PDB file of C-alpha atoms in Angstrom:
ATOM      1  CA  UNK A 169     111.272 103.659  74.988  1.00  0.00           C
ATOM      2  CA  UNK A 170     107.723 103.622  75.474  1.00  0.00           C
ATOM      3  CA  UNK A 171     108.033 106.986  77.228  1.00  0.00           C
ATOM      4  CA  UNK A 172     110.133 108.343  74.871  1.00  0.00           C
ATOM      5  CA  UNK A 173     107.516 107.564  71.998  1.00  0.00           C
ATOM      6  CA  UNK A 174     104.677 108.661  74.231  1.00  0.00           C
ATOM      7  CA  UNK A 175     106.590 112.566  74.615  1.00  0.00           C
ATOM      8  CA  UNK A 176     107.229 112.714  70.762  1.00  0.00           C
ATOM      9  CA  UNK A 177     103.890 111.865  69.742  1.00  0.00           C
ATOM     10  CA  UNK A 178     102.689 114.527  71.847  1.00  0.00           C
ATOM     11  CA  UNK A 179     104.666 116.804  70.292  1.00  0.00           C
ATOM     12  CA  UNK A 180     103.224 115.175  66.560  1.00  0.00           C
ATOM     13  CA  UNK A 181      99.527 115.667  67.174  1.00  0.00           C
ATOM     14  CA  UNK A 182      96.860 117.995  66.751  1.00  0.00           C
ATOM     15  CA  UNK A 183      96.421 118.306  70.588  1.00  0.00           C
ATOM     16  CA  UNK A 184      93.629 121.025  70.110  1.00  0.00           C
ATOM     17  CA  UNK A 185      91.729 118.771  67.110  1.00  0.00           C
ATOM     18  CA  UNK A 186      92.028 115.948  69.520  1.00  0.00           C
ATOM     19  CA  UNK A 187      90.672 117.428  72.463  1.00  0.00           C
ATOM     20  CA  UNK A 188      87.779 119.041  70.460  1.00  0.00           C
ATOM     21  CA  UNK A 189      86.993 115.756  69.487  1.00  0.00           C
ATOM     22  CA  UNK A 190      87.144 113.982  72.824  1.00  0.00           C
ATOM     23  CA  UNK A 191      84.737 117.128  74.510  1.00  0.00           C
ATOM     24  CA  UNK A 192      82.080 116.101  71.929  1.00  0.00           C
ATOM     25  CA  UNK A 193      81.585 112.560  72.512  1.00  0.00           C
ATOM     26  CA  UNK A 194      82.095 112.964  76.395  1.00  0.00           C
ATOM     27  CA  UNK A 195      78.705 115.311  75.855  1.00  0.00           C
ATOM     28  CA  UNK A 196      77.034 112.904  74.109  1.00  0.00           C
ATOM     29  CA  UNK A 197      73.931 111.323  75.100  1.00  0.00           C
ATOM     30  CA  UNK A 198      73.173 108.594  73.508  1.00  0.00           C
ATOM     31  CA  UNK A 199      72.595 106.034  76.012  1.00  0.00           C
ATOM     32  CA  UNK A 200      74.407 103.176  73.885  1.00  0.00           C
ATOM     33  CA  UNK A 201      77.323 105.424  73.370  1.00  0.00           C
ATOM     34  CA  UNK A 202      78.082 107.016  76.859  1.00  0.00           C
ATOM     35  CA  UNK A 203      76.520 103.729  79.088  1.00  0.00           C
ATOM     36  CA  UNK A 204      79.471 101.972  77.380  1.00  0.00           C
ATOM     37  CA  UNK A 205      81.975 104.622  77.272  1.00  0.00           C
ATOM     38  CA  UNK A 206      81.525 105.114  80.927  1.00  0.00           C
ATOM     39  CA  UNK A 207      80.957 101.376  81.315  1.00  0.00           C
ATOM     40  CA  UNK A 208      84.437 101.137  80.235  1.00  0.00           C
ATOM     41  CA  UNK A 209      86.216 103.682  82.275  1.00  0.00           C
ATOM     42  CA  UNK A 210      84.399 102.910  86.054  1.00  0.00           C
ATOM     43  CA  UNK A 211      86.036  99.687  84.936  1.00  0.00           C
ATOM     44  CA  UNK A 212      89.729 101.074  83.402  1.00  0.00           C
ATOM     45  CA  UNK A 213      90.104 103.253  85.829  1.00  0.00           C
ATOM     46  CA  UNK A 214      88.396 101.262  89.484  1.00  0.00           C
ATOM     47  CA  UNK A 215      86.617 104.142  90.159  1.00  0.00           C
ATOM     48  CA  UNK A 216      85.366 104.518  93.696  1.00  0.00           C
ATOM     49  CA  UNK A 217      81.582 105.015  93.293  1.00  0.00           C
ATOM     50  CA  UNK A 218      80.460 104.738  96.663  1.00  0.00           C
ATOM     51  CA  UNK A 219      81.273 108.255  97.659  1.00  0.00           C
ATOM     52  CA  UNK A 220      79.830 109.921  94.680  1.00  0.00           C
ATOM     53  CA  UNK A 221      75.946 111.152  95.398  1.00  0.00           C
ATOM     54  CA  UNK A 222      74.509 108.922  93.041  1.00  0.00           C
ATOM     55  CA  UNK A 223      75.980 105.447  92.865  1.00  0.00           C
ATOM     56  CA  UNK A 224      74.813 104.061  89.616  1.00  0.00           C
ATOM     57  CA  UNK A 225      77.259 105.938  86.421  1.00  0.00           C
ATOM     58  CA  UNK A 226      74.918 104.772  84.000  1.00  0.00           C
ATOM     59  CA  UNK A 227      72.392 107.622  85.147  1.00  0.00           C
ATOM     60  CA  UNK A 228      74.513 110.541  84.261  1.00  0.00           C
ATOM     61  CA  UNK A 229      73.489 112.251  81.450  1.00  0.00           C
ATOM     62  CA  UNK A 230      76.836 112.077  79.256  1.00  0.00           C
ATOM     63  CA  UNK A 231      80.396 110.898  80.164  1.00  0.00           C
ATOM     64  CA  UNK A 232      81.128 114.783  81.625  1.00  0.00           C
ATOM     65  CA  UNK A 233      78.216 114.544  83.684  1.00  0.00           C
ATOM     66  CA  UNK A 234      79.252 110.963  85.245  1.00  0.00           C
ATOM     67  CA  UNK A 235      83.406 112.519  85.129  1.00  0.00           C
ATOM     68  CA  UNK A 236      82.607 115.581  87.046  1.00  0.00           C
ATOM     69  CA  UNK A 237      79.653 114.033  89.397  1.00  0.00           C
ATOM     70  CA  UNK A 238      78.944 115.174  93.037  1.00  0.00           C
ATOM     71  CA  UNK A 239      80.249 113.463  95.877  1.00  0.00           C
ATOM     72  CA  UNK A 240      77.331 112.552  98.603  1.00  0.00           C
ATOM     73  CA  UNK A 241      77.441 114.547 101.688  1.00  0.00           C
ATOM     74  CA  UNK A 242      80.013 113.934 103.940  1.00  0.00           C
ATOM     75  CA  UNK A 243      82.459 112.064 101.799  1.00  0.00           C
ATOM     76  CA  UNK A 244      85.353 114.776 102.554  1.00  0.00           C
ATOM     77  CA  UNK A 245      85.730 116.736 105.248  1.00  0.00           C
ATOM     78  CA  UNK A 246      87.371 120.372 105.437  1.00  0.00           C
ATOM     79  CA  UNK A 247      89.630 119.990 107.854  1.00  0.00           C
ATOM     80  CA  UNK A 248      91.955 122.263 110.229  1.00  0.00           C
ATOM     81  CA  UNK A 249      90.330 126.140 110.786  1.00  0.00           C
ATOM     82  CA  UNK A 250      90.209 128.999 109.232  1.00  0.00           C
ATOM     83  CA  UNK A 251      93.706 129.563 109.174  1.00  0.00           C
ATOM     84  CA  UNK A 252      95.013 126.620 107.416  1.00  0.00           C
ATOM     85  CA  UNK A 253      95.636 125.998 103.918  1.00  0.00           C
ATOM     86  CA  UNK A 254      93.805 123.060 101.996  1.00  0.00           C
ATOM     87  CA  UNK A 255      93.878 120.919  99.312  1.00  0.00           C
ATOM     88  CA  UNK A 256      92.001 122.006  96.485  1.00  0.00           C
ATOM     89  CA  UNK A 257      90.796 118.295  95.216  1.00  0.00           C
ATOM     90  CA  UNK A 258      91.835 114.775  94.653  1.00  0.00           C
ATOM     91  CA  UNK A 259      94.917 113.747  93.421  1.00  0.00           C
ATOM     92  CA  UNK A 260      98.627 113.894  93.657  1.00  0.00           C
ATOM     93  CA  UNK A 261     101.964 116.094  95.335  1.00  0.00           C
ATOM     94  CA  UNK A 262     103.274 116.856  92.038  1.00  0.00           C
ATOM     95  CA  UNK A 263     105.573 119.329  93.622  1.00  0.00           C
ATOM     96  CA  UNK A 264     105.522 122.034  96.438  1.00  0.00           C
ATOM     97  CA  UNK A 265     108.009 124.040  97.786  1.00  0.00           C
ATOM     98  CA  UNK A 266     109.363 127.428  97.649  1.00  0.00           C
ATOM     99  CA  UNK A 267     109.643 129.264  93.521  1.00  0.00           C
ATOM    100  CA  UNK A 268     113.006 130.809  93.959  1.00  0.00           C
ATOM    101  CA  UNK A 269     114.220 133.192  91.200  1.00  0.00           C
ATOM    102  CA  UNK A 270     111.168 133.388  90.104  1.00  0.00           C
ATOM    103  CA  UNK A 271     111.416 129.517  88.597  1.00  0.00           C
ATOM    104  CA  UNK A 272     109.241 126.846  89.735  1.00  0.00           C
ATOM    105  CA  UNK A 273     110.109 123.086  89.980  1.00  0.00           C
ATOM    106  CA  UNK A 274     108.391 120.829  87.966  1.00  0.00           C
ATOM    107  CA  UNK A 275     110.310 117.731  87.882  1.00  0.00           C
ATOM    108  CA  UNK A 276     113.903 116.570  88.085  1.00  0.00           C
ATOM    109  CA  UNK A 277     115.913 118.604  85.368  1.00  0.00           C
ATOM    110  CA  UNK A 278     112.873 121.138  84.952  1.00  0.00           C
ATOM    111  CA  UNK A 279     111.845 123.961  85.674  1.00  0.00           C
ATOM    112  CA  UNK A 280     109.316 126.990  84.666  1.00  0.00           C
ATOM    113  CA  UNK A 281     108.810 130.759  85.141  1.00  0.00           C
ATOM    114  CA  UNK A 282     106.879 132.016  87.437  1.00  0.00           C
ATOM    115  CA  UNK A 283     105.943 135.638  85.208  1.00  0.00           C
ATOM    116  CA  UNK A 284     105.573 133.008  81.980  1.00  0.00           C
ATOM    117  CA  UNK A 285     102.811 130.831  84.432  1.00  0.00           C
ATOM    118  CA  UNK A 286     100.709 133.712  85.859  1.00  0.00           C
ATOM    119  CA  UNK A 287     100.474 135.034  82.014  1.00  0.00           C
ATOM    120  CA  UNK A 288     103.317 137.362  81.807  1.00  0.00           C
ATOM    121  CA  UNK A 289     102.056 140.084  84.020  1.00  0.00           C
ATOM    122  CA  UNK A 290     104.823 141.407  85.686  1.00  0.00           C
ATOM    123  CA  UNK A 291     102.616 142.478  88.175  1.00  0.00           C
ATOM    124  CA  UNK A 292     101.116 139.730  88.807  1.00  0.00           C
ATOM    125  CA  UNK A 293     104.152 137.686  88.845  1.00  0.00           C
ATOM    126  CA  UNK A 294     105.670 140.258  91.599  1.00  0.00           C
ATOM    127  CA  UNK A 295     103.009 139.148  94.276  1.00  0.00           C
ATOM    128  CA  UNK A 296     104.264 135.301  94.655  1.00  0.00           C
ATOM    129  CA  UNK A 297     108.000 136.061  94.118  1.00  0.00           C
ATOM    130  CA  UNK A 298     109.884 133.691  96.851  1.00  0.00           C
ATOM    131  CA  UNK A 299     106.603 132.518  98.323  1.00  0.00           C
ATOM    132  CA  UNK A 300     104.607 129.158  97.817  1.00  0.00           C
ATOM    133  CA  UNK A 301     103.714 126.921  95.270  1.00  0.00           C
ATOM    134  CA  UNK A 302     101.552 123.280  95.230  1.00  0.00           C
ATOM    135  CA  UNK A 303     100.817 121.595  92.150  1.00  0.00           C
ATOM    136  CA  UNK A 304      98.304 118.716  91.971  1.00  0.00           C
ATOM    137  CA  UNK A 305      97.960 116.365  89.644  1.00  0.00           C
ATOM    138  CA  UNK A 306      93.912 114.956  88.945  1.00  0.00           C
ATOM    139  CA  UNK A 307      94.608 111.255  87.715  1.00  0.00           C
ATOM    140  CA  UNK A 308      91.882 109.791  85.545  1.00  0.00           C
ATOM    141  CA  UNK A 309      89.817 107.818  88.220  1.00  0.00           C
ATOM    142  CA  UNK A 310      89.947 110.863  90.885  1.00  0.00           C
ATOM    143  CA  UNK A 311      86.785 113.340  91.860  1.00  0.00           C
ATOM    144  CA  UNK A 312      86.865 116.303  89.298  1.00  0.00           C
ATOM    145  CA  UNK A 313      85.697 119.138  91.128  1.00  0.00           C
ATOM    146  CA  UNK A 314      88.391 122.120  92.340  1.00  0.00           C
ATOM    147  CA  UNK A 315      87.296 123.756  95.574  1.00  0.00           C
ATOM    148  CA  UNK A 316      89.191 126.441  97.456  1.00  0.00           C
ATOM    149  CA  UNK A 317      92.043 126.298  99.546  1.00  0.00           C
ATOM    150  CA  UNK A 318      92.021 128.943 101.511  1.00  0.00           C
ATOM    151  CA  UNK A 319      89.052 131.212 101.816  1.00  0.00           C
ATOM    152  CA  UNK A 320      89.355 134.423  99.145  1.00  0.00           C
ATOM    153  CA  UNK A 321      87.233 137.215  96.964  1.00  0.00           C
ATOM    154  CA  UNK A 322      88.769 136.818  93.115  1.00  0.00           C
ATOM    155  CA  UNK A 323      89.908 139.514  91.743  1.00  0.00           C
ATOM    156  CA  UNK A 324      91.017 138.360  88.106  1.00  0.00           C
ATOM    157  CA  UNK A 325      90.633 135.421  85.841  1.00  0.00           C
ATOM    158  CA  UNK A 326      93.294 135.418  82.842  1.00  0.00           C
ATOM    159  CA  UNK A 327      92.795 132.995  80.440  1.00  0.00           C
ATOM    160  CA  UNK A 328      96.436 131.861  78.881  1.00  0.00           C
ATOM    161  CA  UNK A 329      96.389 129.748  75.741  1.00  0.00           C
ATOM    162  CA  UNK A 330      98.877 127.454  74.810  1.00  0.00           C
ATOM    163  CA  UNK A 331      99.396 123.678  74.474  1.00  0.00           C
ATOM    164  CA  UNK A 332      97.404 120.338  75.363  1.00  0.00           C
ATOM    165  CA  UNK A 333     100.056 118.497  76.552  1.00  0.00           C
ATOM    166  CA  UNK A 334      99.384 115.220  78.792  1.00  0.00           C
ATOM    167  CA  UNK A 335      99.918 116.639  82.378  1.00  0.00           C
ATOM    168  CA  UNK A 336     100.621 113.360  83.734  1.00  0.00           C
ATOM    169  CA  UNK A 337     104.045 112.068  85.983  1.00  0.00           C
ATOM    170  CA  UNK A 338     105.886 111.123  82.168  1.00  0.00           C
ATOM    171  CA  UNK A 339     105.137 114.243  80.650  1.00  0.00           C
ATOM    172  CA  UNK A 340     106.240 116.297  83.914  1.00  0.00           C
ATOM    173  CA  UNK A 341     109.847 114.613  83.421  1.00  0.00           C
ATOM    174  CA  UNK A 342     110.028 115.289  79.959  1.00  0.00           C
ATOM    175  CA  UNK A 343     108.044 118.369  78.164  1.00  0.00           C
ATOM    176  CA  UNK A 344     110.335 121.452  79.603  1.00  0.00           C
ATOM    177  CA  UNK A 345     108.388 124.306  81.034  1.00  0.00           C
ATOM    178  CA  UNK A 346     105.304 121.865  81.066  1.00  0.00           C
ATOM    179  CA  UNK A 347     102.271 124.168  82.510  1.00  0.00           C
ATOM    180  CA  UNK A 348     103.687 127.082  81.910  1.00  0.00           C
ATOM    181  CA  UNK A 349     102.871 126.346  77.920  1.00  0.00           C
ATOM    182  CA  UNK A 350      99.578 124.322  78.415  1.00  0.00           C
ATOM    183  CA  UNK A 351      96.307 126.431  78.182  1.00  0.00           C
ATOM    184  CA  UNK A 352      95.385 127.115  81.476  1.00  0.00           C
ATOM    185  CA  UNK A 353      93.271 129.663  83.766  1.00  0.00           C
ATOM    186  CA  UNK A 354      94.861 132.111  86.158  1.00  0.00           C
ATOM    187  CA  UNK A 355      92.277 132.777  88.975  1.00  0.00           C
ATOM    188  CA  UNK A 356      94.007 135.323  91.150  1.00  0.00           C
ATOM    189  CA  UNK A 357      92.365 135.902  94.757  1.00  0.00           C
ATOM    190  CA  UNK A 358      92.685 138.506  97.639  1.00  0.00           C
ATOM    191  CA  UNK A 359      92.706 136.197 100.754  1.00  0.00           C
ATOM    192  CA  UNK A 360      93.389 136.721 104.817  1.00  0.00           C
ATOM    193  CA  UNK A 361      96.751 135.272 103.956  1.00  0.00           C
ATOM    194  CA  UNK A 362      97.336 137.788 101.183  1.00  0.00           C
ATOM    195  CA  UNK A 363      97.220 137.634  97.554  1.00  0.00           C
ATOM    196  CA  UNK A 364      96.823 133.841  96.026  1.00  0.00           C
ATOM    197  CA  UNK A 365      96.423 131.960  92.755  1.00  0.00           C
ATOM    198  CA  UNK A 366      94.578 129.008  92.097  1.00  0.00           C
ATOM    199  CA  UNK A 367      95.884 128.031  87.977  1.00  0.00           C
ATOM    200  CA  UNK A 368      93.243 125.291  86.702  1.00  0.00           C
ATOM    201  CA  UNK A 369      95.857 123.939  83.790  1.00  0.00           C
ATOM    202  CA  UNK A 370      94.416 122.297  80.626  1.00  0.00           C
ATOM    203  CA  UNK A 371      95.605 118.709  79.403  1.00  0.00           C
ATOM    204  CA  UNK A 372      95.723 116.312  76.169  1.00  0.00           C
ATOM    205  CA  UNK A 373      91.828 116.055  75.874  1.00  0.00           C
ATOM    206  CA  UNK A 374      90.747 117.616  78.504  1.00  0.00           C
ATOM    207  CA  UNK A 375      87.127 119.103  77.209  1.00  0.00           C
ATOM    208  CA  UNK A 376      86.666 122.095  79.339  1.00  0.00           C
ATOM    209  CA  UNK A 377      88.172 124.420  82.081  1.00  0.00           C
ATOM    210  CA  UNK A 378      84.881 125.413  84.074  1.00  0.00           C
ATOM    211  CA  UNK A 379      84.627 127.985  86.722  1.00  0.00           C
ATOM    212  CA  UNK A 380      81.416 128.656  89.109  1.00  0.00           C
ATOM    213  CA  UNK A 381      81.482 132.361  88.430  1.00  0.00           C
ATOM    214  CA  UNK A 382      82.094 132.377  84.583  1.00  0.00           C
ATOM    215  CA  UNK A 383      80.972 128.808  83.670  1.00  0.00           C
ATOM    216  CA  UNK A 384      82.292 127.402  80.604  1.00  0.00           C
ATOM    217  CA  UNK A 385      85.930 128.980  79.937  1.00  0.00           C
ATOM    218  CA  UNK A 386      86.101 129.177  75.587  1.00  0.00           C
ATOM    219  CA  UNK A 387      87.153 132.420  74.103  1.00  0.00           C
ATOM    220  CA  UNK A 388      86.455 131.960  70.531  1.00  0.00           C
ATOM    221  CA  UNK A 389      89.616 133.464  69.803  1.00  0.00           C
ATOM    222  CA  UNK A 390      93.073 131.663  71.888  1.00  0.00           C
ATOM    223  CA  UNK A 391      94.782 134.601  72.805  1.00  0.00           C
ATOM    224  CA  UNK A 392      95.386 136.337  76.425  1.00  0.00           C
ATOM    225  CA  UNK A 393      92.934 138.182  78.171  1.00  0.00           C
ATOM    226  CA  UNK A 394      91.514 139.059  81.185  1.00  0.00           C
ATOM    227  CA  UNK A 395      88.816 140.006  83.090  1.00  0.00           C
ATOM    228  CA  UNK A 396      88.163 141.722  86.748  1.00  0.00           C
ATOM    229  CA  UNK A 397      86.107 141.464  89.330  1.00  0.00           C
ATOM    230  CA  UNK A 398      85.087 144.631  91.227  1.00  0.00           C
ATOM    231  CA  UNK A 399      82.074 145.031  92.663  1.00  0.00           C
ATOM    232  CA  UNK A 400      80.518 142.021  91.385  1.00  0.00           C
ATOM    233  CA  UNK A 401      83.573 140.230  92.879  1.00  0.00           C
ATOM    234  CA  UNK A 402      82.654 136.861  93.765  1.00  0.00           C
ATOM    235  CA  UNK A 403      83.688 135.474  97.970  1.00  0.00           C
ATOM    236  CA  UNK A 404      84.800 132.059  98.268  1.00  0.00           C
ATOM    237  CA  UNK A 405      84.745 129.853 101.378  1.00  0.00           C
ATOM    238  CA  UNK A 406      87.311 127.542 101.902  1.00  0.00           C
ATOM    239  CA  UNK A 407      86.933 124.191 101.186  1.00  0.00           C
ATOM    240  CA  UNK A 408      84.106 125.603  98.270  1.00  0.00           C
ATOM    241  CA  UNK A 409      83.803 124.418  95.057  1.00  0.00           C
ATOM    242  CA  UNK A 410      85.406 126.731  92.293  1.00  0.00           C
ATOM    243  CA  UNK A 411      85.810 125.048  89.399  1.00  0.00           C
ATOM    244  CA  UNK A 412      86.045 122.009  87.941  1.00  0.00           C
ATOM    245  CA  UNK A 413      87.925 119.930  85.104  1.00  0.00           C
ATOM    246  CA  UNK A 414      85.678 117.817  82.121  1.00  0.00           C
ATOM    247  CA  UNK A 415      88.418 115.344  82.090  1.00  0.00           C
ATOM    248  CA  UNK A 416      91.967 115.214  84.009  1.00  0.00           C
ATOM    249  CA  UNK A 417      94.881 117.992  84.600  1.00  0.00           C
ATOM    250  CA  UNK A 418      96.205 120.004  87.139  1.00  0.00           C
ATOM    251  CA  UNK A 419      95.540 122.414  89.444  1.00  0.00           C
ATOM    252  CA  UNK A 420      98.592 125.102  91.209  1.00  0.00           C
ATOM    253  CA  UNK A 421      98.521 126.847  94.215  1.00  0.00           C
ATOM    254  CA  UNK A 422     100.818 130.067  95.078  1.00  0.00           C
ATOM    255  CA  UNK A 423     101.248 131.952  97.959  1.00  0.00           C
ATOM    256  CA  UNK A 424     103.212 134.838  99.096  1.00  0.00           C
ATOM    257  CA  UNK A 425     106.471 135.213 100.814  1.00  0.00           C
ATOM    258  CA  UNK A 426     106.353 134.498 104.517  1.00  0.00           C
ATOM    259  CA  UNK A 427     102.342 133.948 103.876  1.00  0.00           C
ATOM    260  CA  UNK A 428     101.860 130.413 104.333  1.00  0.00           C
ATOM    261  CA  UNK A 429     103.716 127.318 104.923  1.00  0.00           C
ATOM    262  CA  UNK A 430     103.423 123.564 103.733  1.00  0.00           C
ATOM    263  CA  UNK A 431     103.493 120.339 106.014  1.00  0.00           C
ATOM    264  CA  UNK A 432     106.546 119.279 106.434  1.00  0.00           C
ATOM    265  CA  UNK A 433     104.747 115.982 105.982  1.00  0.00           C
ATOM    266  CA  UNK A 434     103.887 116.128 102.611  1.00  0.00           C
ATOM    267  CA  UNK A 435     106.073 115.645  99.637  1.00  0.00           C
ATOM    268  CA  UNK A 436     105.992 114.553  96.025  1.00  0.00           C
ATOM    269  CA  UNK A 437     104.236 110.960  95.037  1.00  0.00           C
ATOM    270  CA  UNK A 438     102.249 112.075  98.223  1.00  0.00           C
ATOM    271  CA  UNK A 439      98.509 111.071  97.654  1.00  0.00           C
ATOM    272  CA  UNK A 440      95.599 114.184  98.548  1.00  0.00           C
ATOM    273  CA  UNK A 441      92.117 114.483  99.358  1.00  0.00           C
ATOM    274  CA  UNK A 442      90.262 117.567  98.531  1.00  0.00           C
ATOM    275  CA  UNK A 443      89.834 118.987 102.545  1.00  0.00           C
ATOM    276  CA  UNK A 444      93.119 117.989 103.079  1.00  0.00           C
ATOM    277  CA  UNK A 445      95.254 119.660 105.561  1.00  0.00           C
ATOM    278  CA  UNK A 446      98.457 121.029 103.643  1.00  0.00           C
ATOM    279  CA  UNK A 447      99.607 123.892 105.136  1.00  0.00           C
ATOM    280  CA  UNK A 448      98.547 127.074 107.626  1.00  0.00           C
ATOM    281  CA  UNK A 449      99.153 130.313 107.198  1.00  0.00           C
ATOM    282  CA  UNK A 450     102.230 131.922 108.672  1.00  0.00           C
ATOM    283  CA  UNK A 451     101.190 135.657 110.411  1.00  0.00           C
ATOM    284  CA  UNK A 452      98.954 138.279 110.062  1.00  0.00           C
ATOM    285  CA  UNK A 453      98.688 139.384 106.682  1.00  0.00           C
TER     286      UNK A 453
END
């Protein structure tokens, strides 16, 4: 009953208004407010500050600065060699597997359209038909910077407007097409294993999505738009930071058919650390 009420409220509440309000509070620099919020958050979610570059959370200028905190050098190892795919973030595997008949498995009883996920462009969807997907959920206590799972050169970024449902397990099991209906940034890369998509999915009270090449993604109008990168295309190494969430969300990674394979020991519910080996390039691209 509690889970059902949680889902119903998400349909009824003004998702974008609540998220904008949360964003303003998270950016507040008043010491009495931001310190109280940060202290409560660390205790409530048992955040491990020993890994952070700055151990005292209240020294951060705002809650968002604390939430997107940098880790100290050596806190994460980028495992394997250049043919290895690594986790883009700290989090939990929501699902991973093969894209079948143009659909991606979300949770028991639910799947969603690959075409819808990438913004409705059939050419983009065709790149990943029959390929591999991995969905990683970042909980509130996790490190919230997103890193490259594989070395690549950015070719296009598509902003897709949408809802802002929560992306936790309960919502994934109860809201159809969750990751294809929420607001998201679809980042398309050229890699040694062929095309790769890293999709940053927004969620309820996620104040913003940022990338290292474009800064905060904050379109003036909520409509689909894309930007291609040619001569100025940024190239990012495996494990290099590519973006961050101001408050938690989900990352979906896509590879084409026959180019990569996931580690056979991984499955839904497994915890990941950024840089952990999760797959390998299957052959020459």
